[in-house]
């Protein structure tokens, strides 16, 4: 962490040695005190780290066998995460108690859930990378429906800055801008 705009950095401390050296895929703070980080390594651990003291100390929460690829903070204590592997399929996870207890949900699709973001409080999107699929929720993340990506592209990240503006990026330099009447995002089959 830093307290002087990045001129110097202080080492943070984790509550366990076992997961200390695992890769971290994303870090995000809800406010200046409460933050989350996610990561892990395949076939070993999917981890969420939490802090309540501006990132000085981090608590480790093992939630899956495979890495956590992305996260979306609903509020200071509720969070959605994505992950999975090519053997067992794509997953998303949710917690509503500051990442202490987790629910795991399989999306029922081959691939790794790479990214998650919400356009509104009820409409969320998950990317499935090389599998060329998206999942869309219209009920705040309780259920998800599969969609084909535009131009059958492999999409690895998605971000919405508000309910009208969003972007997705993927292989071969593709960048898609969200348009409310989405073209070429259809139910497969």
CSV table of C-alpha atoms in Angstrom, one decimal:
chain,number,residue,atom,x,y,z
A,1,UNK,CA,0.0,0.0,0.0
A,2,UNK,CA,1.0,3.6,-0.4
A,3,UNK,CA,0.1,6.7,1.6
A,4,UNK,CA,2.0,9.3,-0.5
A,5,UNK,CA,0.6,9.0,-4.0
A,6,UNK,CA,2.9,6.1,-5.0
A,7,UNK,CA,6.3,7.7,-4.2
A,8,UNK,CA,7.0,4.9,-1.8
A,9,UNK,CA,5.2,1.6,-1.1
A,10,UNK,CA,4.8,-0.4,2.2
A,11,UNK,CA,4.6,-4.1,2.4
A,12,UNK,CA,1.2,-5.6,3.3
A,13,UNK,CA,0.8,-8.7,5.4
A,14,UNK,CA,-1.3,-11.8,4.7
A,15,UNK,CA,-2.8,-14.1,7.4
A,16,UNK,CA,-1.4,-17.2,5.9
A,17,UNK,CA,2.0,-18.3,4.4
A,18,UNK,CA,0.4,-21.1,2.3
A,19,UNK,CA,-1.2,-18.7,-0.3
A,20,UNK,CA,1.1,-15.7,0.0
A,21,UNK,CA,2.9,-16.2,-3.3
A,22,UNK,CA,-0.1,-17.0,-5.5
A,23,UNK,CA,-0.8,-14.7,-8.5
A,24,UNK,CA,-3.3,-12.0,-7.9
A,25,UNK,CA,-5.6,-11.3,-10.9
A,26,UNK,CA,-7.4,-8.2,-9.6
A,27,UNK,CA,-7.6,-5.8,-6.7
A,28,UNK,CA,-10.4,-3.5,-6.0
A,29,UNK,CA,-11.4,-1.2,-3.1
A,30,UNK,CA,-14.9,-0.4,-2.1
A,31,UNK,CA,-13.7,2.7,-0.1
A,32,UNK,CA,-10.4,3.8,1.5
A,33,UNK,CA,-10.6,0.9,4.1
A,34,UNK,CA,-12.3,-2.1,2.6
A,35,UNK,CA,-10.7,-3.9,-0.3
A,36,UNK,CA,-10.7,-7.3,-2.1
A,37,UNK,CA,-8.2,-9.1,-4.3
A,38,UNK,CA,-8.7,-12.3,-6.2
A,39,UNK,CA,-6.4,-14.9,-7.8
A,40,UNK,CA,-4.9,-18.3,-7.2
A,41,UNK,CA,-3.5,-21.0,-9.4
A,42,UNK,CA,-5.0,-23.9,-11.4
A,43,UNK,CA,-5.8,-27.2,-9.6
A,44,UNK,CA,-4.6,-25.8,-6.3
A,45,UNK,CA,-6.5,-22.7,-5.0
A,46,UNK,CA,-8.9,-19.9,-5.9
A,47,UNK,CA,-8.5,-17.2,-3.3
A,48,UNK,CA,-10.1,-14.0,-2.2
A,49,UNK,CA,-8.1,-11.7,0.0
A,50,UNK,CA,-9.9,-9.1,2.1
A,51,UNK,CA,-8.8,-6.0,4.0
A,52,UNK,CA,-10.5,-3.6,6.4
A,53,UNK,CA,-7.4,-1.5,7.2
A,54,UNK,CA,-6.5,0.1,3.8
A,55,UNK,CA,-4.6,-2.9,2.6
A,56,UNK,CA,-2.1,-3.1,5.5
A,57,UNK,CA,-3.3,-6.6,6.5
A,58,UNK,CA,-5.1,-9.1,4.3
A,59,UNK,CA,-7.3,-12.1,5.3
A,60,UNK,CA,-7.2,-15.1,3.0
A,61,UNK,CA,-10.4,-17.0,1.9
A,62,UNK,CA,-10.0,-20.2,0.0
A,63,UNK,CA,-13.1,-20.6,-2.2
A,64,UNK,CA,-12.3,-22.9,-5.1
A,65,UNK,CA,-9.9,-25.4,-6.5
A,66,UNK,CA,-9.1,-23.1,-9.5
A,67,UNK,CA,-8.1,-19.4,-9.7
A,68,UNK,CA,-10.6,-16.6,-9.3
A,69,UNK,CA,-10.3,-14.6,-12.4
A,70,UNK,CA,-12.4,-11.5,-11.7
A,71,UNK,CA,-14.8,-10.0,-9.2
A,72,UNK,CA,-17.6,-7.4,-9.0
A,73,UNK,CA,-18.3,-5.6,-5.7
A,74,UNK,CA,-22.1,-5.1,-5.2
A,75,UNK,CA,-21.5,-3.2,-2.0
A,76,UNK,CA,-19.0,-3.3,0.9
A,77,UNK,CA,-19.8,-6.8,1.9
A,78,UNK,CA,-21.4,-8.5,-1.1
A,79,UNK,CA,-19.3,-9.7,-4.0
A,80,UNK,CA,-19.6,-11.9,-7.2
A,81,UNK,CA,-16.5,-13.7,-8.6
A,82,UNK,CA,-15.7,-15.8,-11.7
A,83,UNK,CA,-13.5,-18.8,-12.4
A,84,UNK,CA,-13.5,-22.4,-13.4
A,85,UNK,CA,-11.4,-24.7,-15.5
A,86,UNK,CA,-11.6,-26.6,-18.8
A,87,UNK,CA,-12.3,-30.0,-17.1
A,88,UNK,CA,-15.2,-29.0,-14.9
A,89,UNK,CA,-16.5,-25.9,-16.6
A,90,UNK,CA,-17.1,-22.2,-15.8
A,91,UNK,CA,-18.3,-21.1,-12.4
A,92,UNK,CA,-19.4,-18.0,-10.5
A,93,UNK,CA,-19.3,-17.4,-6.8
A,94,UNK,CA,-21.2,-15.1,-4.4
A,95,UNK,CA,-20.8,-13.9,-0.9
A,96,UNK,CA,-22.9,-11.5,1.1
A,97,UNK,CA,-20.9,-11.5,4.4
A,98,UNK,CA,-17.6,-9.8,3.6
A,99,UNK,CA,-16.2,-12.9,1.8
A,100,UNK,CA,-16.5,-15.2,4.8
A,101,UNK,CA,-19.0,-17.7,3.4
A,102,UNK,CA,-19.3,-18.5,-0.3
A,103,UNK,CA,-21.9,-20.1,-2.6
A,104,UNK,CA,-20.5,-21.7,-5.8
A,105,UNK,CA,-22.6,-22.1,-8.9
A,106,UNK,CA,-21.7,-23.9,-12.1
A,107,UNK,CA,-22.7,-22.2,-15.3
A,108,UNK,CA,-23.1,-25.5,-17.0
A,109,UNK,CA,-20.7,-24.6,-19.8
A,110,UNK,CA,-17.2,-25.7,-20.9
A,111,UNK,CA,-14.5,-23.0,-20.3
A,112,UNK,CA,-13.4,-20.5,-17.8
A,113,UNK,CA,-15.5,-17.6,-16.7
A,114,UNK,CA,-13.0,-14.8,-17.3
A,115,UNK,CA,-14.8,-11.6,-16.3
A,116,UNK,CA,-17.9,-10.2,-14.7
A,117,UNK,CA,-19.5,-6.8,-14.6
A,118,UNK,CA,-23.0,-5.4,-14.1
A,119,UNK,CA,-24.6,-2.8,-16.4
A,120,UNK,CA,-27.3,-2.1,-13.8
A,121,UNK,CA,-28.2,-3.5,-10.3
A,122,UNK,CA,-30.1,-6.3,-12.0
A,123,UNK,CA,-28.3,-6.8,-15.4
A,124,UNK,CA,-24.9,-8.5,-15.3
A,125,UNK,CA,-22.6,-10.1,-17.8
A,126,UNK,CA,-20.0,-12.9,-17.6
A,127,UNK,CA,-17.4,-13.6,-20.3
A,128,UNK,CA,-16.3,-17.2,-21.1
A,129,UNK,CA,-13.2,-16.4,-23.1
A,130,UNK,CA,-12.2,-18.9,-25.7
A,131,UNK,CA,-15.6,-20.6,-25.6
A,132,UNK,CA,-17.0,-17.6,-27.4
A,133,UNK,CA,-19.9,-17.2,-25.1
A,134,UNK,CA,-21.4,-14.6,-22.7
A,135,UNK,CA,-23.8,-15.2,-19.8
A,136,UNK,CA,-26.4,-12.5,-19.0
A,137,UNK,CA,-28.4,-12.1,-15.8
A,138,UNK,CA,-31.4,-9.9,-15.5
A,139,UNK,CA,-32.2,-10.7,-11.9
A,140,UNK,CA,-29.2,-9.4,-10.0
A,141,UNK,CA,-27.0,-12.5,-10.6
A,142,UNK,CA,-29.4,-15.2,-9.4
A,143,UNK,CA,-29.8,-16.8,-12.8
A,144,UNK,CA,-27.8,-16.6,-16.0
A,145,UNK,CA,-28.6,-17.2,-19.6
A,146,UNK,CA,-26.1,-18.1,-22.3
A,147,UNK,CA,-25.4,-15.8,-25.3
A,148,UNK,CA,-23.2,-16.1,-28.3
A,149,UNK,CA,-20.5,-13.4,-28.5
A,150,UNK,CA,-20.6,-10.9,-31.4
A,151,UNK,CA,-18.8,-12.4,-34.4
A,152,UNK,CA,-18.1,-15.5,-32.4
A,153,UNK,CA,-15.2,-13.7,-30.8
A,154,UNK,CA,-13.3,-14.9,-27.7
A,155,UNK,CA,-14.1,-12.2,-25.1
A,156,UNK,CA,-11.9,-12.0,-22.0
A,157,UNK,CA,-13.0,-8.8,-20.3
A,158,UNK,CA,-16.1,-6.7,-20.0
A,159,UNK,CA,-16.7,-3.3,-18.3
A,160,UNK,CA,-19.7,-1.0,-17.9
A,161,UNK,CA,-19.3,2.6,-16.8
A,162,UNK,CA,-23.0,3.1,-16.6
A,163,UNK,CA,-26.2,1.6,-17.9
A,164,UNK,CA,-25.7,2.9,-21.5
A,165,UNK,CA,-21.9,2.5,-22.0
A,166,UNK,CA,-19.9,-0.7,-21.9
A,167,UNK,CA,-17.1,-2.4,-23.7
A,168,UNK,CA,-15.8,-5.9,-24.2
A,169,UNK,CA,-12.4,-6.9,-25.4
A,170,UNK,CA,-10.8,-10.2,-26.6
A,171,UNK,CA,-8.6,-12.1,-29.1
A,172,UNK,CA,-7.3,-10.6,-32.2
A,173,UNK,CA,-7.7,-7.1,-30.9
A,174,UNK,CA,-11.5,-7.0,-30.9
A,175,UNK,CA,-13.1,-4.2,-29.0
A,176,UNK,CA,-16.9,-4.2,-28.8
A,177,UNK,CA,-19.0,-1.3,-27.6
A,178,UNK,CA,-22.3,-2.1,-25.9
A,179,UNK,CA,-25.4,-0.9,-27.7
A,180,UNK,CA,-28.7,-1.3,-25.9
A,181,UNK,CA,-30.2,-3.1,-28.9
A,182,UNK,CA,-27.4,-5.7,-29.1
A,183,UNK,CA,-26.7,-7.0,-32.5
A,184,UNK,CA,-25.3,-10.6,-32.9
A,185,UNK,CA,-25.7,-11.6,-29.3
A,186,UNK,CA,-28.2,-14.4,-29.5
A,187,UNK,CA,-29.2,-17.5,-27.7
A,188,UNK,CA,-27.1,-20.4,-29.2
A,189,UNK,CA,-28.8,-23.0,-31.2
